[in-house]
Coordinates of C-alpha atoms and ligand atoms in Angstrom, one line a residue:
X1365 CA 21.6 60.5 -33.5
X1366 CA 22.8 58.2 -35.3
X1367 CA 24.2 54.2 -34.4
X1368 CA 26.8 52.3 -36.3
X1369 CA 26.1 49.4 -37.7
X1370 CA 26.9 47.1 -40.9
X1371 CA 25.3 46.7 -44.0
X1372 CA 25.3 44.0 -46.5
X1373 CA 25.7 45.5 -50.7
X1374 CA 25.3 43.2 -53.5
X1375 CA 28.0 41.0 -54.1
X1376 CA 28.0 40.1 -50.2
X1377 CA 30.7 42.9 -49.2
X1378 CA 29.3 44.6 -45.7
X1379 CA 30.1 47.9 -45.5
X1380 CA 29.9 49.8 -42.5
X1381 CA 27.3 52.3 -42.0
X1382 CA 25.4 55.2 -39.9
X1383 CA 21.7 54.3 -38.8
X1384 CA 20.1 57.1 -38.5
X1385 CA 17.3 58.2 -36.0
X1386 CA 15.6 60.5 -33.7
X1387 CA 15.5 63.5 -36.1
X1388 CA 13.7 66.5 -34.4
X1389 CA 13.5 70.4 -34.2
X1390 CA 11.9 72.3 -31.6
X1391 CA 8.0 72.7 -33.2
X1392 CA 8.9 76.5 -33.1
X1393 CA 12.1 76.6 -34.3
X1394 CA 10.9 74.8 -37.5
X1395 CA 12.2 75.7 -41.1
X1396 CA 15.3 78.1 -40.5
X1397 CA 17.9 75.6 -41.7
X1398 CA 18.4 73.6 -37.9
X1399 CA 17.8 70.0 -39.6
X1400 CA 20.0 71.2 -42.7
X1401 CA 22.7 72.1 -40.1
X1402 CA 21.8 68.7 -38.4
X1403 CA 22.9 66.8 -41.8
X1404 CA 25.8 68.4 -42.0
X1405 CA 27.4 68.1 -39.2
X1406 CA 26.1 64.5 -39.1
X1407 CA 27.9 63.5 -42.5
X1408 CA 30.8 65.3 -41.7
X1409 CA 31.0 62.8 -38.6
X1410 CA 30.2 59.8 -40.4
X1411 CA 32.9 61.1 -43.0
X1412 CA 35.2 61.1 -39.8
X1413 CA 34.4 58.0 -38.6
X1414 CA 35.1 56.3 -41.8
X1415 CA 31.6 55.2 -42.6
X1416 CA 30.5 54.6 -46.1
X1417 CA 27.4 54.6 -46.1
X1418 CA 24.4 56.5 -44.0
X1419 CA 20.6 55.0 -43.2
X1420 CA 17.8 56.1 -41.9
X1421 CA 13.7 55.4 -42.0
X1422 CA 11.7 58.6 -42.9
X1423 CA 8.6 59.7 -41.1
X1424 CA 7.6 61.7 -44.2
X1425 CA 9.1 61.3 -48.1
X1426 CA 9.9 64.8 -49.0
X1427 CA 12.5 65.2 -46.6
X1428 CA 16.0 63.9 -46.8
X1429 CA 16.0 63.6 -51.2
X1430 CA 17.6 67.2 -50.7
X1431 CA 20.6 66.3 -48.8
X1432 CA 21.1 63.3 -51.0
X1433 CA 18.8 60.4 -49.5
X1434 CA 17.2 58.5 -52.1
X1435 CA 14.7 54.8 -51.3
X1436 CA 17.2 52.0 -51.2
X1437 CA 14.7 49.4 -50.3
X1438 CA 11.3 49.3 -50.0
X1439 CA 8.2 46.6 -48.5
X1440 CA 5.1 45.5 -48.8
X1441 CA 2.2 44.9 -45.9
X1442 CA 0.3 41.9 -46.5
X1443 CA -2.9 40.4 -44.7
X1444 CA -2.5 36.4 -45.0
X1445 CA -6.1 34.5 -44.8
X1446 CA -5.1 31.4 -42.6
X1447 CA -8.2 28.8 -43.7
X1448 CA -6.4 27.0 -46.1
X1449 CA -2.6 27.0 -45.8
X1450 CA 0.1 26.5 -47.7
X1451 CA 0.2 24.3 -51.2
X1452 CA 1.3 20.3 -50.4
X1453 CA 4.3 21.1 -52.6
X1454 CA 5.5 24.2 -50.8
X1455 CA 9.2 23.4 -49.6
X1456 CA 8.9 21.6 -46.2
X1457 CA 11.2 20.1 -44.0
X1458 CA 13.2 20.8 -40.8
X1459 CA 11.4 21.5 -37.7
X1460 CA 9.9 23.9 -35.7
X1461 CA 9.8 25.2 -31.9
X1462 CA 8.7 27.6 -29.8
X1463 CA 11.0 29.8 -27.5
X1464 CA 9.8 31.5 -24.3
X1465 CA 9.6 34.9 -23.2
X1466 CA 12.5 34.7 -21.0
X1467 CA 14.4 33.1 -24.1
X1468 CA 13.9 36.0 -26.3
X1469 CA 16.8 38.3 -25.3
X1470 CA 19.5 36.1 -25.8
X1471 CA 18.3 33.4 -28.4
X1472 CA 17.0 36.1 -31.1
X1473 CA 20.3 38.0 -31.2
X1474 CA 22.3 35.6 -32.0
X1475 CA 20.1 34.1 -34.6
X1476 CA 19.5 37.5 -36.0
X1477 CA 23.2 37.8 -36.1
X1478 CA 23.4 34.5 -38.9
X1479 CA 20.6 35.9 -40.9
X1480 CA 21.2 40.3 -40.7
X1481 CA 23.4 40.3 -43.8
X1482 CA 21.3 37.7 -46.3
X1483 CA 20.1 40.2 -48.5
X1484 CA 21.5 43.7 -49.7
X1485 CA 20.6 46.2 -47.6
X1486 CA 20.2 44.1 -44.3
X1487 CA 22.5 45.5 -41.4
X1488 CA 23.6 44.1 -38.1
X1489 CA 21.8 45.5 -34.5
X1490 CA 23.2 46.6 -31.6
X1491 CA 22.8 45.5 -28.1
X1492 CA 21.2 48.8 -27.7
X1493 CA 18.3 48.2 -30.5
X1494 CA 17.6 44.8 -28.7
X1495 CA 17.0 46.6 -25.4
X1496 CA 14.9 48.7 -27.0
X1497 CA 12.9 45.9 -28.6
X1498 CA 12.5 43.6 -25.6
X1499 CA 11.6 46.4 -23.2
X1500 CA 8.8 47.9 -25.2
X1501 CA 7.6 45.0 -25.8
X1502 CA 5.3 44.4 -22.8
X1503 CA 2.6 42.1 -24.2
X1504 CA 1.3 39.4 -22.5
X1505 CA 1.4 37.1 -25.7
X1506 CA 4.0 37.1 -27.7
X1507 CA 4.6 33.5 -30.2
X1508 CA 8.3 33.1 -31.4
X1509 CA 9.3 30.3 -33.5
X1510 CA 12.5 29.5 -34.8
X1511 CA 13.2 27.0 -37.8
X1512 CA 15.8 24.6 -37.7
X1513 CA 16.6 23.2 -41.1
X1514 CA 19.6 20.7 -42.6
X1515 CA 22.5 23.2 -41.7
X1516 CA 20.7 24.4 -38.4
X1517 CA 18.6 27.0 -37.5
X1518 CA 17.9 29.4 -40.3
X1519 CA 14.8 31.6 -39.6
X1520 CA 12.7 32.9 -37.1
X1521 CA 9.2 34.8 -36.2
X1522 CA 7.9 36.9 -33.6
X1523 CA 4.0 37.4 -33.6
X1524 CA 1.8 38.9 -31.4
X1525 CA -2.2 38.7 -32.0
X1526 CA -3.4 42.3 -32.0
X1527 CA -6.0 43.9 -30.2
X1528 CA -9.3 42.5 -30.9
X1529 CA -12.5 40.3 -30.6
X1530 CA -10.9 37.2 -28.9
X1531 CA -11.1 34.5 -31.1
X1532 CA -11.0 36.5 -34.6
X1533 CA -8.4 38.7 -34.0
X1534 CA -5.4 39.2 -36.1
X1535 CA -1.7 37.6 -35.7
X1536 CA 0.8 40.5 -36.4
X1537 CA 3.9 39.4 -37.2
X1538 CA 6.4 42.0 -35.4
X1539 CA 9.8 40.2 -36.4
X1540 CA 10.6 37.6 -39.2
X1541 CA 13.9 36.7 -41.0
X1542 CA 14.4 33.5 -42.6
X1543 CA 17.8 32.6 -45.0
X1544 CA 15.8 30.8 -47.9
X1545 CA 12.0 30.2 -49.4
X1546 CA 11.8 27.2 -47.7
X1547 CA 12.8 28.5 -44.0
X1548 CA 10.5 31.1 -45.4
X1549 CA 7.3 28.4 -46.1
X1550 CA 8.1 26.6 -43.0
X1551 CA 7.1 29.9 -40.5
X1552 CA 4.9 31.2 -43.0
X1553 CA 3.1 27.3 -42.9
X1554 CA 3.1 28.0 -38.6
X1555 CA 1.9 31.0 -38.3
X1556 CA -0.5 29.8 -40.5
X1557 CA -1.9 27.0 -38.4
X1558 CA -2.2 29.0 -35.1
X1559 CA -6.0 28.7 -34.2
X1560 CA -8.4 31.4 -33.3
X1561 CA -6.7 34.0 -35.3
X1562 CA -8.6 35.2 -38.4
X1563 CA -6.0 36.1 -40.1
X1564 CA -1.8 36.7 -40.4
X1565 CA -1.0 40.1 -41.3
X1566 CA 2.6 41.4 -41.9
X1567 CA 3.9 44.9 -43.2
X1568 CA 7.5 45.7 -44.8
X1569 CA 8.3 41.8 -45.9
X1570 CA 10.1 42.0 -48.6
X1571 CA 9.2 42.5 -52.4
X1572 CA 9.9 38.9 -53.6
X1573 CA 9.3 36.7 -51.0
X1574 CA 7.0 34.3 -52.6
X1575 CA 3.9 34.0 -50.5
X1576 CA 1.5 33.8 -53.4
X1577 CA 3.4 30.7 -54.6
X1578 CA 3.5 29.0 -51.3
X1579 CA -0.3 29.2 -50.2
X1580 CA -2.6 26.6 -51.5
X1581 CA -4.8 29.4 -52.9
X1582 CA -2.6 32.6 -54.0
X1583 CA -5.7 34.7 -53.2
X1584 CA -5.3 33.7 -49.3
X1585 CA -2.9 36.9 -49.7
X1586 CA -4.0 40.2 -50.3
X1587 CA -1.3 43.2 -50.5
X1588 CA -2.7 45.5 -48.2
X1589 CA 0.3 48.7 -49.2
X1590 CA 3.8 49.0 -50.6
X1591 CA 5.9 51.3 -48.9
X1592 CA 9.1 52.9 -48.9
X1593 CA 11.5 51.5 -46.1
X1594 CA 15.0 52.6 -46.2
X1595 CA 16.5 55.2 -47.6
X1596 CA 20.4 55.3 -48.1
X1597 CA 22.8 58.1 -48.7
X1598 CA 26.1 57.2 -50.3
X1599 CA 29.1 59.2 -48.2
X1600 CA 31.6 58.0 -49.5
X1601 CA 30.6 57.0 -53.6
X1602 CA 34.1 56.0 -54.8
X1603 CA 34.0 53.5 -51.9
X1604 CA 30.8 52.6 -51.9
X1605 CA 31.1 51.7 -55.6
X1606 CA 34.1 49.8 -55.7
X1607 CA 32.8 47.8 -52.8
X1608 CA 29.2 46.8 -55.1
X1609 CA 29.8 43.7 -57.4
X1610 CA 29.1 44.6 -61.1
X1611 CA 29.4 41.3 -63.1
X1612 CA 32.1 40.8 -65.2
X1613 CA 31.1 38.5 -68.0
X1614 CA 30.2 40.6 -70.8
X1615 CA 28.3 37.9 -72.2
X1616 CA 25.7 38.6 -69.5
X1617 CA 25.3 41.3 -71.1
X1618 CA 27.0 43.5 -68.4
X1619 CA 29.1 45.6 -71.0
X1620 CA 31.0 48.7 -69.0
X1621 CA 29.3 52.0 -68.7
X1622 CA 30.0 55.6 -67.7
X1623 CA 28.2 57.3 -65.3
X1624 CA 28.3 60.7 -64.0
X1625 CA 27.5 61.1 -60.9
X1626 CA 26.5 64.4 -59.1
X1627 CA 26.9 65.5 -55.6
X1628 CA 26.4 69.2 -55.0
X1629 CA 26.3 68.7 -50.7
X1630 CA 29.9 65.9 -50.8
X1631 CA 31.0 67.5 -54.0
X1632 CA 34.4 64.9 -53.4
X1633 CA 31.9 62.4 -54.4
X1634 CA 31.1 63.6 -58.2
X1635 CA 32.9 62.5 -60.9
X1636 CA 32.7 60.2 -63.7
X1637 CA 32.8 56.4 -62.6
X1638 CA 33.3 53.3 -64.9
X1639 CA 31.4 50.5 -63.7
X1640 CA 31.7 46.4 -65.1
X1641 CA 34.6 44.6 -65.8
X1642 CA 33.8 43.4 -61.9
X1643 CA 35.2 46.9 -60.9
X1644 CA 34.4 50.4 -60.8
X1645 CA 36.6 53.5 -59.7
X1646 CA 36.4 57.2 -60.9
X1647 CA 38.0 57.8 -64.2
X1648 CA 37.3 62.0 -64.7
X1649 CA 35.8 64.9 -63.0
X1650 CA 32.7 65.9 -64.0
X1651 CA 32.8 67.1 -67.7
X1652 CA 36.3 65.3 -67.8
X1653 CA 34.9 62.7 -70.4
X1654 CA 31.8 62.3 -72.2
X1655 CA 29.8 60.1 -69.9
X1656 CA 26.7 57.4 -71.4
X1657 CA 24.3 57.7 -68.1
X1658 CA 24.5 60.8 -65.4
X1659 CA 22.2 61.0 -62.0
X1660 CA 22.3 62.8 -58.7
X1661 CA 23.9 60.9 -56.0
X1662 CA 20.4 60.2 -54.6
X1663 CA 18.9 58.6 -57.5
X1664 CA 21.9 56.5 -57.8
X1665 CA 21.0 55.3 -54.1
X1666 CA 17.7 53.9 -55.4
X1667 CA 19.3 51.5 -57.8
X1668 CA 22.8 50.7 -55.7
X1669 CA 21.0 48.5 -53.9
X1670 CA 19.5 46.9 -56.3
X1671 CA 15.9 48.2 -55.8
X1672 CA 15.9 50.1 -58.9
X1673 CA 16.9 49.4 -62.3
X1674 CA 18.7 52.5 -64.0
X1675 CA 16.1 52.0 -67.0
X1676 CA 13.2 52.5 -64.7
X1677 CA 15.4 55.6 -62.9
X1678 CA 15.8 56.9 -66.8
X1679 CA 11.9 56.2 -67.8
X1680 CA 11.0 58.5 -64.8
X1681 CA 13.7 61.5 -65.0
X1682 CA 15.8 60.2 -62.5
X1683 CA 18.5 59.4 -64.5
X1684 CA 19.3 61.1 -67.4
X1685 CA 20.6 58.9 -70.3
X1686 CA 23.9 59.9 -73.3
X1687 CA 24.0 57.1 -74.7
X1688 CA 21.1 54.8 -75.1
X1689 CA 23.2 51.6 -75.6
X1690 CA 24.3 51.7 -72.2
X1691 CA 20.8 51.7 -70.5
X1692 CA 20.5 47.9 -70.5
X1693 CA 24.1 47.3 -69.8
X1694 CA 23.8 49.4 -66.3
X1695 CA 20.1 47.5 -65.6
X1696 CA 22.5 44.1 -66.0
X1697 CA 25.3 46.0 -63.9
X1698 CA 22.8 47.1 -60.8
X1699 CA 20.6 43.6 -61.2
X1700 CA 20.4 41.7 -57.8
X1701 CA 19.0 37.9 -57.3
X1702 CA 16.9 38.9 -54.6
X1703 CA 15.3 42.6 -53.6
X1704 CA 17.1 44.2 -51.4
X1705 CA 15.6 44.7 -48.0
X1706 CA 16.8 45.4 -44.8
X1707 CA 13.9 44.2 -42.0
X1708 CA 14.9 46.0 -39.0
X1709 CA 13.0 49.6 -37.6
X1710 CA 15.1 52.4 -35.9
Ligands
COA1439 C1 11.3 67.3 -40.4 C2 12.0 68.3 -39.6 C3 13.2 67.6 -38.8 C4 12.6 69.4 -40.5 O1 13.4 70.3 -39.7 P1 13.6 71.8 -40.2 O2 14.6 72.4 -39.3 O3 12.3 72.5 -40.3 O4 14.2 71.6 -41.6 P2 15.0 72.8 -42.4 O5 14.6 74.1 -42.0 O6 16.5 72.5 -42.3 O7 14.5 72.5 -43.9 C5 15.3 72.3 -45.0 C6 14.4 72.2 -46.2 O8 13.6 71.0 -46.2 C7 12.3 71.4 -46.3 N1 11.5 70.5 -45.4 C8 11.8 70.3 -44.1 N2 10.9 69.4 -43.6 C9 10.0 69.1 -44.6 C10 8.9 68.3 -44.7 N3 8.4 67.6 -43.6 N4 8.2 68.2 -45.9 C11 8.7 68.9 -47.0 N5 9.8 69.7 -46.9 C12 10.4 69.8 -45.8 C13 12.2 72.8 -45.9 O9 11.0 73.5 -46.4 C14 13.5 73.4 -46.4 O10 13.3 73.7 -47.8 P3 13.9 75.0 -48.5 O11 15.4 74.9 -48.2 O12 13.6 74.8 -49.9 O13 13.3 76.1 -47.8 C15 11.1 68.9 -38.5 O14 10.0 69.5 -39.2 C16 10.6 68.0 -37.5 O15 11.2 67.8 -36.4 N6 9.4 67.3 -37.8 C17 8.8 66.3 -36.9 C18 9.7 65.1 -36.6 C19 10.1 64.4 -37.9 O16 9.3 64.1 -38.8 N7 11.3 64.0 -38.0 C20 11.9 63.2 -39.0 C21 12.0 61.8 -38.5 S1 12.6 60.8 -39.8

């Protein structure tokens, strides 16, 4: 199955997309093609419906780089000790408050909704996904707090202390999106101060959210794993690509480049693409002009977002690479302000 939602690409364009989930086959009917069939007929439908790009979570990471899946964004678990806090000079500010359980089903969408498309690679949910969320949910405890800062609310957290001994016993943050650092340090500085806990842990935040330089000592956080979270297949590349900012100012260093893109599965996606100028549209057929850089359509997922930069795809085989000049002018093409990251499980 798969949902429809929106997703945010750098530059702040929102593009709309297919989330997918539920992937199965029969335990018996295993390996004779019926997930290869599956893709296809699903990308042919998201083709039909117009949607650019597709998404999905994988349960294992050797499955979906054949049909053209590569890791868009990806997070990092983290285990929080709460004795000393934050630093005295971490942003503060604003206020915070609690909601209730009964509040949760109405207040959280809609503050969701202000916050789903911050970053690259963030993407809207459906009434559906909240159903899901608030009827599985059936813990007795369960601590949201929502920030209000100068232009209003602008972050929020769910936590739920996990099973345990009583008064050691873990907070486990389940839901947190906040719009800057300092929303960020102000939940981060709550959950924080919430007795009889031992500790905060947390798994996919994002890459760069600065905890280390909000906690009075940087040790207080200890990176418990790094793992991939979503992985994004481009349907529809011209699209996709045109929609993506690339920078203009060539003093940036953000110099044009040509990059051949390969898509053996949506073979109307291959081609030779220019990218820069603040544009980028397919100028040849493959082998139609000598392009700089060339990748699969997968690999060129991994850096779209912004997660990857095409040096690092090159360093590792991912990308292969022409013309050597052009390697730093794609890194300053694909760069993003802040890692991509997209914060929501289906
Ligand atoms: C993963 C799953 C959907 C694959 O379905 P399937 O019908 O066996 O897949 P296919 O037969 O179409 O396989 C296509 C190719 O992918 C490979 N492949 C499939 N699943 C794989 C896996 N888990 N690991 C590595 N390779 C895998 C197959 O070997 C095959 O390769 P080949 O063409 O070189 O022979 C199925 O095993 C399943 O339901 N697993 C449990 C649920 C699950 O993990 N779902 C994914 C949720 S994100």
């Amino acid at each position: 199955m798969s949902f429809a939602v929106s997703t945010s690409v750098p530059g702040g364009a929102v593009l709309p997309a297919a989330a997918v989930s539920c992937v199965g086959v029969r335990a018996d009917r295993t390996r004779r093609g019926v997930l290869t069939a599956l893709i296809r007929a699903q990308l042919d439908d998201t083709t039909a419906r117009g949607e650019v790009l597709s998404t999905l979570w994988a349960s294992e990471a050797r499955i979906y780089g054949r049909f053209g899946y590569g890791v868009a964004t990806r997070g990092r678990s983290v285990r929080v000790a709460r004795a000393r806090g934050l630093r005295p000079q971490a942003p503060a500010g604003g206020s915070v408050r609690l909601l209730d359980r009964a509040e949760l089903p109405t207040v959280l969408p809609v503050l969701y909704d202000g916050l789903a498309l911050c970053r690259p690679g963030g993407i809207t949910r459906p009434e559906g996904w909240w159903r899901l969320a608030t009827e599985t949910s059936g813990r007795d405890h369960v601590l949201a707090a929502v920030h209000t800062g100068r232009d209003g609310d602008d972050g929020f957290v769910v936590a739920v202390p996990a099973r345990g001994d009583e008064f050691v016993r873990p907070l486990q943050v389940a839901d947190f999106h906040a719009a800057d650092p300092a929303s960020t340090a102000a939940l981060w500085g709550f959950l924080l101060g919430v007795d009889l806990t031992a500790n905060v842990e947390a798994s996919m935040r994002p890459l760069d959210e600065p905890l280390d330089l909000l906690l009075a000592d940087p040790r207080d956080r200890t990176v418990t794993g790094e793992q991939d979270e979503t992985w994004l297949r481009l349907v529809d590349v011209p699209t996709a690509l045109a929609a993506r900012a690339f920078p203009a100012d060539p003093d940036r260093g953000a110099t044009p480049v040509l990059l051949a893109v390969h898509d053996p599965l949506l073979p109307g996606n291959s081609g030779v693409y220019r990218l820069g100028d603040g544009a980028a549209e397919r100028v040849a057929p493959l082998g139609g002009c000598a392009a700089q850089l060339e990748c699969g359509v997968a690999a060129l997922a991994s850096a779209y977002l912004g997660d990857r930069a095409p040096s690092a795809l090159a360093a590792t085989g991912w990308w292969t690479v022409h013309d050597p000049a052009a390697l730093s002018h794609a890194d300053a093409l694909f760069a993003t302000t802040v890692a991509p990251w997209c914060g929501t499980h289906f």
